[in-house]
Short mmCIF file of C-alpha atoms in Angstrom, two decimals:
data_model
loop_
_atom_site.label_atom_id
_atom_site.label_comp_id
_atom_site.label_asym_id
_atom_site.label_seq_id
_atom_site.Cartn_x
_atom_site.Cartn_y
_atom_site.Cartn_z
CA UNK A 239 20.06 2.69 -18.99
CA UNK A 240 19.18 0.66 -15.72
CA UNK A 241 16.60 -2.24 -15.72
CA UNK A 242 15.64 -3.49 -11.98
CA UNK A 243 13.66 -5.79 -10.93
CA UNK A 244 11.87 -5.94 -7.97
CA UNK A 245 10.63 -8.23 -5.12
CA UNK A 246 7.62 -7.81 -2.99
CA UNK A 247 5.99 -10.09 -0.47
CA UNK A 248 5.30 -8.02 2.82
CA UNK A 249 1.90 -8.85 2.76
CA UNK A 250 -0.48 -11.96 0.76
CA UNK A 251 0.15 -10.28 -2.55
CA UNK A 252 3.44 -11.74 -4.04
CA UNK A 253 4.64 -9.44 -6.98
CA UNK A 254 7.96 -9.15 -8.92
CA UNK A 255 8.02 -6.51 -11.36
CA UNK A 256 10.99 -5.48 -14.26
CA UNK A 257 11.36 -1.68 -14.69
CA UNK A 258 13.68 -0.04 -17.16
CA UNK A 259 14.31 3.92 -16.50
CA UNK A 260 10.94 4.31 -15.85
CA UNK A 261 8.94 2.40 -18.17
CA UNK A 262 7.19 -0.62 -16.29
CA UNK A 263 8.00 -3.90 -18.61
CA UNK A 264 6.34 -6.45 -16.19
CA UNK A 265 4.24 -6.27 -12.86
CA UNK A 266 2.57 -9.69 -12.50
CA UNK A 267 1.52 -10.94 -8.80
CA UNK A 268 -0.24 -13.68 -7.00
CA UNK A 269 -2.35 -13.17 -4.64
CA UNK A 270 -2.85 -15.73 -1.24
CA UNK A 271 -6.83 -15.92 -1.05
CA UNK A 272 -8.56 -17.20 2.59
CA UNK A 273 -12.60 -18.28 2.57
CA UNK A 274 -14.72 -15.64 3.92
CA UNK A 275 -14.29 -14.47 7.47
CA UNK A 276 -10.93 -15.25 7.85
CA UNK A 277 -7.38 -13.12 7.53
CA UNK A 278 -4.10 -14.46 6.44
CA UNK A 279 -1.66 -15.85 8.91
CA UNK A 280 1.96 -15.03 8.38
CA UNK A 281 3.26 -18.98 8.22
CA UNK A 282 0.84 -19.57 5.59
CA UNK A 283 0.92 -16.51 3.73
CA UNK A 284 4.98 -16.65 3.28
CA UNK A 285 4.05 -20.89 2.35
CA UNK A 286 2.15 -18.91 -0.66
CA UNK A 287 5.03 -16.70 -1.08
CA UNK A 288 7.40 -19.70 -1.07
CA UNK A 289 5.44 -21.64 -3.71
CA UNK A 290 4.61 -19.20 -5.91
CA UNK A 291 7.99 -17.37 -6.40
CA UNK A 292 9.42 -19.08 -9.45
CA UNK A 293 6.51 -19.01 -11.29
CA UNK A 294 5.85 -15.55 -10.96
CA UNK A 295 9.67 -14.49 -11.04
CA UNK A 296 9.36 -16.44 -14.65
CA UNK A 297 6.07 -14.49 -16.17
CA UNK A 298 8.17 -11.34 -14.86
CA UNK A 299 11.14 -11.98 -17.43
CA UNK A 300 9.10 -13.74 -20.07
CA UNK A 301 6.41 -10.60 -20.21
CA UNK A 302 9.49 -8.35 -20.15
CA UNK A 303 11.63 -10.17 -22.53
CA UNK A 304 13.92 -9.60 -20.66
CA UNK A 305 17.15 -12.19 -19.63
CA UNK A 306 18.50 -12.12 -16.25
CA UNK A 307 22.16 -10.94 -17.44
CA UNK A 308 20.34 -7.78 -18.94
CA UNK A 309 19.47 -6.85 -15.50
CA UNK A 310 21.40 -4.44 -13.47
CA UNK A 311 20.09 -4.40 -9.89
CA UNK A 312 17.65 -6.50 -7.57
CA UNK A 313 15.47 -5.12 -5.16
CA UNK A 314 13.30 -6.27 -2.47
CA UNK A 315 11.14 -5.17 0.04
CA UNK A 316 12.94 -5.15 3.75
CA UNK A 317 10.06 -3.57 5.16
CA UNK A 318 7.51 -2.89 7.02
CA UNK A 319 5.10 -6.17 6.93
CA UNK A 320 4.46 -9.97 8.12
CA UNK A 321 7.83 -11.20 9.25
CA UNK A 322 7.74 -14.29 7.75
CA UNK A 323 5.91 -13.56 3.72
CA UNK A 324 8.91 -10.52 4.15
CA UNK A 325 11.90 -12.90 4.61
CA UNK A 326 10.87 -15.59 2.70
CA UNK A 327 10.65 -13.03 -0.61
CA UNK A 328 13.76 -11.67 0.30
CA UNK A 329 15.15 -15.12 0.08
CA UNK A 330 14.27 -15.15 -3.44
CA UNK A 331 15.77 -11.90 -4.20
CA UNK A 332 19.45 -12.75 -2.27
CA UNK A 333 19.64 -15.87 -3.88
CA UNK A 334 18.60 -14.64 -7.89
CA UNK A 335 21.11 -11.76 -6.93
CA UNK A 336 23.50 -13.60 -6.26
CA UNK A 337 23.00 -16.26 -8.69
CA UNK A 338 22.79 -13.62 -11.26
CA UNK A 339 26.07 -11.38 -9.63
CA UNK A 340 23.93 -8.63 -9.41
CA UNK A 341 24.14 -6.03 -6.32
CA UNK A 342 21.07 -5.46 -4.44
CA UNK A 343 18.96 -2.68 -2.93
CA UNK A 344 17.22 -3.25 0.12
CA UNK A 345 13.66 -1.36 -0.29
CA UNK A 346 11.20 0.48 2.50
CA UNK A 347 7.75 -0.77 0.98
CA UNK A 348 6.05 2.97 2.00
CA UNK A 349 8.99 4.85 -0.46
CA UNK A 350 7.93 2.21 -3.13
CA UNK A 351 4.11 3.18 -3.23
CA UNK A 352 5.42 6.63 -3.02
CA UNK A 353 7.43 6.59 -5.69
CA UNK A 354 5.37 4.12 -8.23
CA UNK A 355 2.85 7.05 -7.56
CA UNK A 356 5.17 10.26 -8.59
CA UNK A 357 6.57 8.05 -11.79
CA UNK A 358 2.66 6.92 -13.18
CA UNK A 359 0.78 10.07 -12.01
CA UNK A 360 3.64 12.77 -12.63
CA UNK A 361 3.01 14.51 -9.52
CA UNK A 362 5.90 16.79 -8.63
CA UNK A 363 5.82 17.40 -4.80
CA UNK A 364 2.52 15.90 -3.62
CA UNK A 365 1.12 15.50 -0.25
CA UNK A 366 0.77 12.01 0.36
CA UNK A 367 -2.40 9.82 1.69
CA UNK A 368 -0.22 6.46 1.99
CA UNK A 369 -3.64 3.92 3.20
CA UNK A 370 -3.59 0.35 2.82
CA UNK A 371 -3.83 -2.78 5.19
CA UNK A 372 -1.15 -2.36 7.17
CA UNK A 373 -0.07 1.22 6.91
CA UNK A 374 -2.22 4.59 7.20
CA UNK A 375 -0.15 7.59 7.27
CA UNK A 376 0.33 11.82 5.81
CA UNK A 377 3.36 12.24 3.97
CA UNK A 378 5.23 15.35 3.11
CA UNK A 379 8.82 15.43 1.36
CA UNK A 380 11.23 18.23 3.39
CA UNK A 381 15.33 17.79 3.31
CA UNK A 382 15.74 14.73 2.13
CA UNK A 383 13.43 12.75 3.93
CA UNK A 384 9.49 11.64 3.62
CA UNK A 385 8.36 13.22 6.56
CA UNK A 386 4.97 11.66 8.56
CA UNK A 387 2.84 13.90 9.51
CA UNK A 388 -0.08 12.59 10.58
CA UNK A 389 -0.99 8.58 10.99
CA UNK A 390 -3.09 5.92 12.81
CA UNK A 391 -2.12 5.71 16.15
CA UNK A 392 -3.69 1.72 16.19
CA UNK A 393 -4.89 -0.08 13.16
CA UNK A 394 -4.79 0.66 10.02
CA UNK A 395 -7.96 1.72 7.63
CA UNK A 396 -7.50 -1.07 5.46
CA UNK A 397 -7.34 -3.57 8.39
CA UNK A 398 -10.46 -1.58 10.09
CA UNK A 399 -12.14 -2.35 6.31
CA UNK A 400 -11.34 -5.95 6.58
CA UNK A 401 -11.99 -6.92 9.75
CA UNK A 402 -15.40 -5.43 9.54
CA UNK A 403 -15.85 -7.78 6.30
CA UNK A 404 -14.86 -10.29 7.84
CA UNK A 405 -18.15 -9.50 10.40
CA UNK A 406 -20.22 -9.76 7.19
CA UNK A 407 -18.69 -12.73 5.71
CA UNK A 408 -17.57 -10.91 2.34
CA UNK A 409 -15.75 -12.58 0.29
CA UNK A 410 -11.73 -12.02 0.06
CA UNK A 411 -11.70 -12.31 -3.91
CA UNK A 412 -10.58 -10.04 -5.25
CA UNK A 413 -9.91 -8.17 -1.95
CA UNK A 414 -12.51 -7.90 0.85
CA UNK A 415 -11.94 -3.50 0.63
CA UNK A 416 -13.19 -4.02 -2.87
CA UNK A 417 -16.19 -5.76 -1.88
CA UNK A 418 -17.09 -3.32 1.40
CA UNK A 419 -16.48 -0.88 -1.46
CA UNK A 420 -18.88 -2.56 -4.45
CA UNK A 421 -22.01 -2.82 -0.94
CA UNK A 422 -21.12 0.68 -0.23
CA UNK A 423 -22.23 1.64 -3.00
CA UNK A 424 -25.83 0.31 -2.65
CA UNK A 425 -26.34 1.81 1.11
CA UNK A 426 -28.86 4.69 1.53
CA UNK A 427 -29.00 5.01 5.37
CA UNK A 428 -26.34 6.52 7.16
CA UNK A 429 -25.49 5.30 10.87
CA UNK A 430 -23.20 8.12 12.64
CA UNK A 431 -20.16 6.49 14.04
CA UNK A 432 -17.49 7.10 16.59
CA UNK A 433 -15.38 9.95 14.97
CA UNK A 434 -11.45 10.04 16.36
CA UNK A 435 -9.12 12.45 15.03
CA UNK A 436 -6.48 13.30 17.26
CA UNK A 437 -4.57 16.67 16.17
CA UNK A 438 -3.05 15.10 12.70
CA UNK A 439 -3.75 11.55 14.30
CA UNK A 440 -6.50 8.90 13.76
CA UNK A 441 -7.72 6.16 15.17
CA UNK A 442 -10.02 3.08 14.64
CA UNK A 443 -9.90 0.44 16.76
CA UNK A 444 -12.68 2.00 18.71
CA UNK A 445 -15.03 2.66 15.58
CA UNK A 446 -14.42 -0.62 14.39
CA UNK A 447 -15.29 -2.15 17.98
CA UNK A 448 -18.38 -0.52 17.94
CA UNK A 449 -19.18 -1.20 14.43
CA UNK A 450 -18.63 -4.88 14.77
CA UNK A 451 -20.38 -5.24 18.36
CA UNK A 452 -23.58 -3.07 16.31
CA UNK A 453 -23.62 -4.65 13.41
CA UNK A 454 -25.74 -7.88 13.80
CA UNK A 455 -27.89 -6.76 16.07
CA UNK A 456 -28.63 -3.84 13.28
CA UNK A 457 -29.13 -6.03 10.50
CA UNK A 458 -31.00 -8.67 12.16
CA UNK A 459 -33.74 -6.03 13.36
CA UNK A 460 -34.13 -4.63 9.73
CA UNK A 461 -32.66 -1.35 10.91
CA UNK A 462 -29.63 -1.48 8.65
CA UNK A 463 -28.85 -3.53 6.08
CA UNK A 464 -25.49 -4.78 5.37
CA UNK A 465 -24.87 -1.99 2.91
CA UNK A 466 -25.77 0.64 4.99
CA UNK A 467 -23.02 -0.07 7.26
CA UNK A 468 -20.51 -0.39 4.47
CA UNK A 469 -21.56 3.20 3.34
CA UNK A 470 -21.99 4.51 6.83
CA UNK A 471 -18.05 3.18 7.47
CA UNK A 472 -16.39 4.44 4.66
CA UNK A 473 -18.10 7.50 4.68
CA UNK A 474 -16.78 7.90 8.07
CA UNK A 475 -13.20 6.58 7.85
CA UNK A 476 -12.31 8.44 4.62
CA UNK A 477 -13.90 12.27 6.14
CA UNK A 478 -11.37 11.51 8.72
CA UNK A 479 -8.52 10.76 6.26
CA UNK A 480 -9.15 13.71 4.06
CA UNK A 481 -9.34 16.05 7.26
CA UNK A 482 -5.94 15.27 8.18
CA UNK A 483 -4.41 15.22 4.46
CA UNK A 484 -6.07 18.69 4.14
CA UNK A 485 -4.51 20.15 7.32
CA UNK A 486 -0.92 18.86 5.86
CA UNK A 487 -1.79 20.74 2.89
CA UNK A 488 -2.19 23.64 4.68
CA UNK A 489 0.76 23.58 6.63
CA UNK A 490 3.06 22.74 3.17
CA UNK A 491 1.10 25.03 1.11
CA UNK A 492 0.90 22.21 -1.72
CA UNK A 493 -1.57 22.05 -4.42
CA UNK A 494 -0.84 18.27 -4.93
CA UNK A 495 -2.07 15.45 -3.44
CA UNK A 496 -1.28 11.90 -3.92
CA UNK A 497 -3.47 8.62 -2.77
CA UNK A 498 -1.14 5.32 -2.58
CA UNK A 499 -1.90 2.13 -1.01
CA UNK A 500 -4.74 -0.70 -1.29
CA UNK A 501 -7.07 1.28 -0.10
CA UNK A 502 -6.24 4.17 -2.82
CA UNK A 503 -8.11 1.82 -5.37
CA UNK A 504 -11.27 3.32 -3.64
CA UNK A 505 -13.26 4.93 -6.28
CA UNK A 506 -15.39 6.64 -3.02
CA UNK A 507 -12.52 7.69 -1.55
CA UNK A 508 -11.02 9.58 -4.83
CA UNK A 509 -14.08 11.34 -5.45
CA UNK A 510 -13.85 12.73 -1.96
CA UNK A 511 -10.15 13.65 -1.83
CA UNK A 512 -11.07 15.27 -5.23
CA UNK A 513 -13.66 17.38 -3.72
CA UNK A 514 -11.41 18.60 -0.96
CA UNK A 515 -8.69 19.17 -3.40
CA UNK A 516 -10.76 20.80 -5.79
CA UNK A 517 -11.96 23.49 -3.26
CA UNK A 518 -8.39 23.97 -2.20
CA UNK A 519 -7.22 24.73 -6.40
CA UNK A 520 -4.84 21.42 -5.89
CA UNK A 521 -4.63 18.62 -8.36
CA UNK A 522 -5.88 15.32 -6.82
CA UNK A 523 -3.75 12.22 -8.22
CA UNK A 524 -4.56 8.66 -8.05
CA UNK A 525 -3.31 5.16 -9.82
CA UNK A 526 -5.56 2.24 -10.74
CA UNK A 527 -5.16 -1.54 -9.22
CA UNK A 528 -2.30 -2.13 -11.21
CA UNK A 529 -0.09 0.39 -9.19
CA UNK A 530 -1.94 0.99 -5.83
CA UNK A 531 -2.11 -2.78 -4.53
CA UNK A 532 1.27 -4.11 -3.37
CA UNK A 533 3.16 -5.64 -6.57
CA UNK A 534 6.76 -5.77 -7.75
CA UNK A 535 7.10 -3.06 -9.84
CA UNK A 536 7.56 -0.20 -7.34
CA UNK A 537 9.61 -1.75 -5.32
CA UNK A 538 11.86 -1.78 -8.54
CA UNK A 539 10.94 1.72 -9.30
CA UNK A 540 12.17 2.47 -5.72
CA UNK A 541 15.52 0.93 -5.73
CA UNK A 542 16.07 1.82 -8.97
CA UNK A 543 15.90 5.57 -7.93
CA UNK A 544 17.94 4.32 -4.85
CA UNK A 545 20.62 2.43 -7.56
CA UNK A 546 20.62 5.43 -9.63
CA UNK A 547 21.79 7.93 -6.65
CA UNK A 548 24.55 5.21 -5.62
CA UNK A 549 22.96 3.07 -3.13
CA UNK A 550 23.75 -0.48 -2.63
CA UNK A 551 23.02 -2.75 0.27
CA UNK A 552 25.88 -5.00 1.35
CA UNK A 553 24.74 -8.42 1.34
CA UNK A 554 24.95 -9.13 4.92
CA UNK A 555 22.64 -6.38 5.78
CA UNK A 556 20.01 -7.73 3.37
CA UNK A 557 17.95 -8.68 6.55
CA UNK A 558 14.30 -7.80 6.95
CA UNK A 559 12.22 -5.63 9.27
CA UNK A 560 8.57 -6.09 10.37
CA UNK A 561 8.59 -2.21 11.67
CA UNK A 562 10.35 0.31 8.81
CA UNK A 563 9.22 3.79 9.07
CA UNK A 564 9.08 5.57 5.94
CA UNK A 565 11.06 8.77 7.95
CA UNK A 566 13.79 6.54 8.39
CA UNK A 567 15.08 6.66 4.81
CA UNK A 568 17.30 9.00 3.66
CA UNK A 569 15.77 10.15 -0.08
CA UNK A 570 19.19 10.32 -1.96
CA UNK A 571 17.62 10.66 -5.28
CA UNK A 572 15.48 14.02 -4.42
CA UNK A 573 16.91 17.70 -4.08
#
């Protein structure tokens, strides 16, 4: 029996979580919130981080019942993300390790949606559609390692998302993807946007350029409204997306596929990977908030695999990254 707990701040969500051989015992985050049309800078976002760590380390053991000498290894995420929320989380996490005389795993955040995936969904060997604000990539495991096949070759979709609410004014509570997402669903009129896929790559800094230099001049003539454009984006972005994931399909031969990330949440973005899927024979598996937005709990999931197969980072390599491919990991715990 192994119970780890788990740090992660790459981003504006702050999230510790407690797992015990895969059961999840706590997951609670906080979340750094900026007024409409704005982003989070990194200084103030690891400020959040820095303030809201004990409190949130606390509801983790408290929800768990759980007492720091029960627990066997820490784990935090290295990378990728914002250089400063990264390192001051993984503060938190040296210091509570070694406070506590625990050893400590040093986490890639991409192998910790990954896994949290595989351990709620119980997908075997899926193809992976890893999309969130930061990261959009095609995953496929081979020979120990979670090979990328396909990516964005600029931004990613969740940033493309955001920065085009930000053009609106949407509100960032919960999450301005969940609100593109909630207008989306109200559009009727479809405006054909630029369209970039690139063998197995994407790309949309261009679409969103156009998008946001369209935009008011669209709504302000009555052409569009507001939710048009949210439907007419997604609907755009994600056909690209599942193009790409199918192709990697193809080439594995896998009838499982596997949405992680933010952007997974997407309820329009499921029901379009399940169509593809479904036309294919393959299984189409997704997790809910809990488990696709950045928290604490696969990051522990993660290094406790890691822990299991005998890794431990020395504490003088416990340094952060801000660039962390997911094919740079060795997978020790996978045949």
């Amino acid at each position: 029996m192994v119970i780890a707990i788990g740090f992660e701040g790459s981003a504006n969500k702050l999230g510790i979580g407690i797992v015990k051989d895969g059961e999840v015992l706590s997951n609670p985050r906080h979340t750094y919130i900026t007024p409409p049309g704005q982003g989070f800078l990194p200084k103030d976002t690891a400020k959040h981080h820095r303030e809201h760590a004990l409190s949130v380390l606390k509801a983790a053991l408290e929800e768990a019942n759980v007492k720091p000498e029960e627990i066997d290894v820490v784990c935090y995420t290295k990378g990728p993300g914002m250089g400063a929320p990264l390192v001051s989380t993984a503060l938190v996490a040296r210091t509570v390790a070694q406070l506590w005389k625990k050893p400590i795993v040093a986490v890639n955040h991409c192998i910790g949606h990954i896994e949290m995936g595989r351990l709620i969904t119980g997908a075997k060997n899926p193809t992976v559609l890893y999309v969130s604000g930061g990261n959009t990539q095609v995953i496929a495991y081979s020979d120990r390692y979670y090979r990328i096949f396909g990516e964005t070759i600029d931004i990613a979709v969740g940033n493309c998302l955001d920065r085009f609410a930000r053009v609106l004014k949407l509100s960032n509570d919960p999450s301005p993807g969940y609100n593109i997402e909630q207008l989306a669903k109200k559009g009727k009129q479809y405006l054909e946007m630029p369209y970039v896929v690139k063998g197995m790559d994407v790309s949309f800094s261009g679409l969103l350029s156009y998008i946001e230099e369209k935009a008011p001049k669209l709504i302000a003539s009555g052409a569009y409204t507001p939710e048009d454009l949210c439907f007419s984006l997604q609907e755009t972005v994600f056909a690209m997306l599942i193009e790409i994931t199918e192709r990697a399909m193809a080439h594995c031969d896998s009838n499982e596929v596997l949405i992680v990330g933010g952007v997974g949440c997407n309820k329009r973005l499921q029901e379009m990977m399940g169509i593809m899927a479904g036309e294919r024979g393959a299984t189409l598996y997704a997790t809910d908030e809990r488990f696709c937005i950045d928290n604490g709990a696969m990051i522990a999931q993660a290094g406790w695999e890691m822990f299991k197969s005998g890794v431990v980072t020395p504490l003088k390599e416990t340094t952060c990254t801000q660039r962390f491919r997911t094919d740079e990991v060795k997978v020790t715990w996978r045949s």
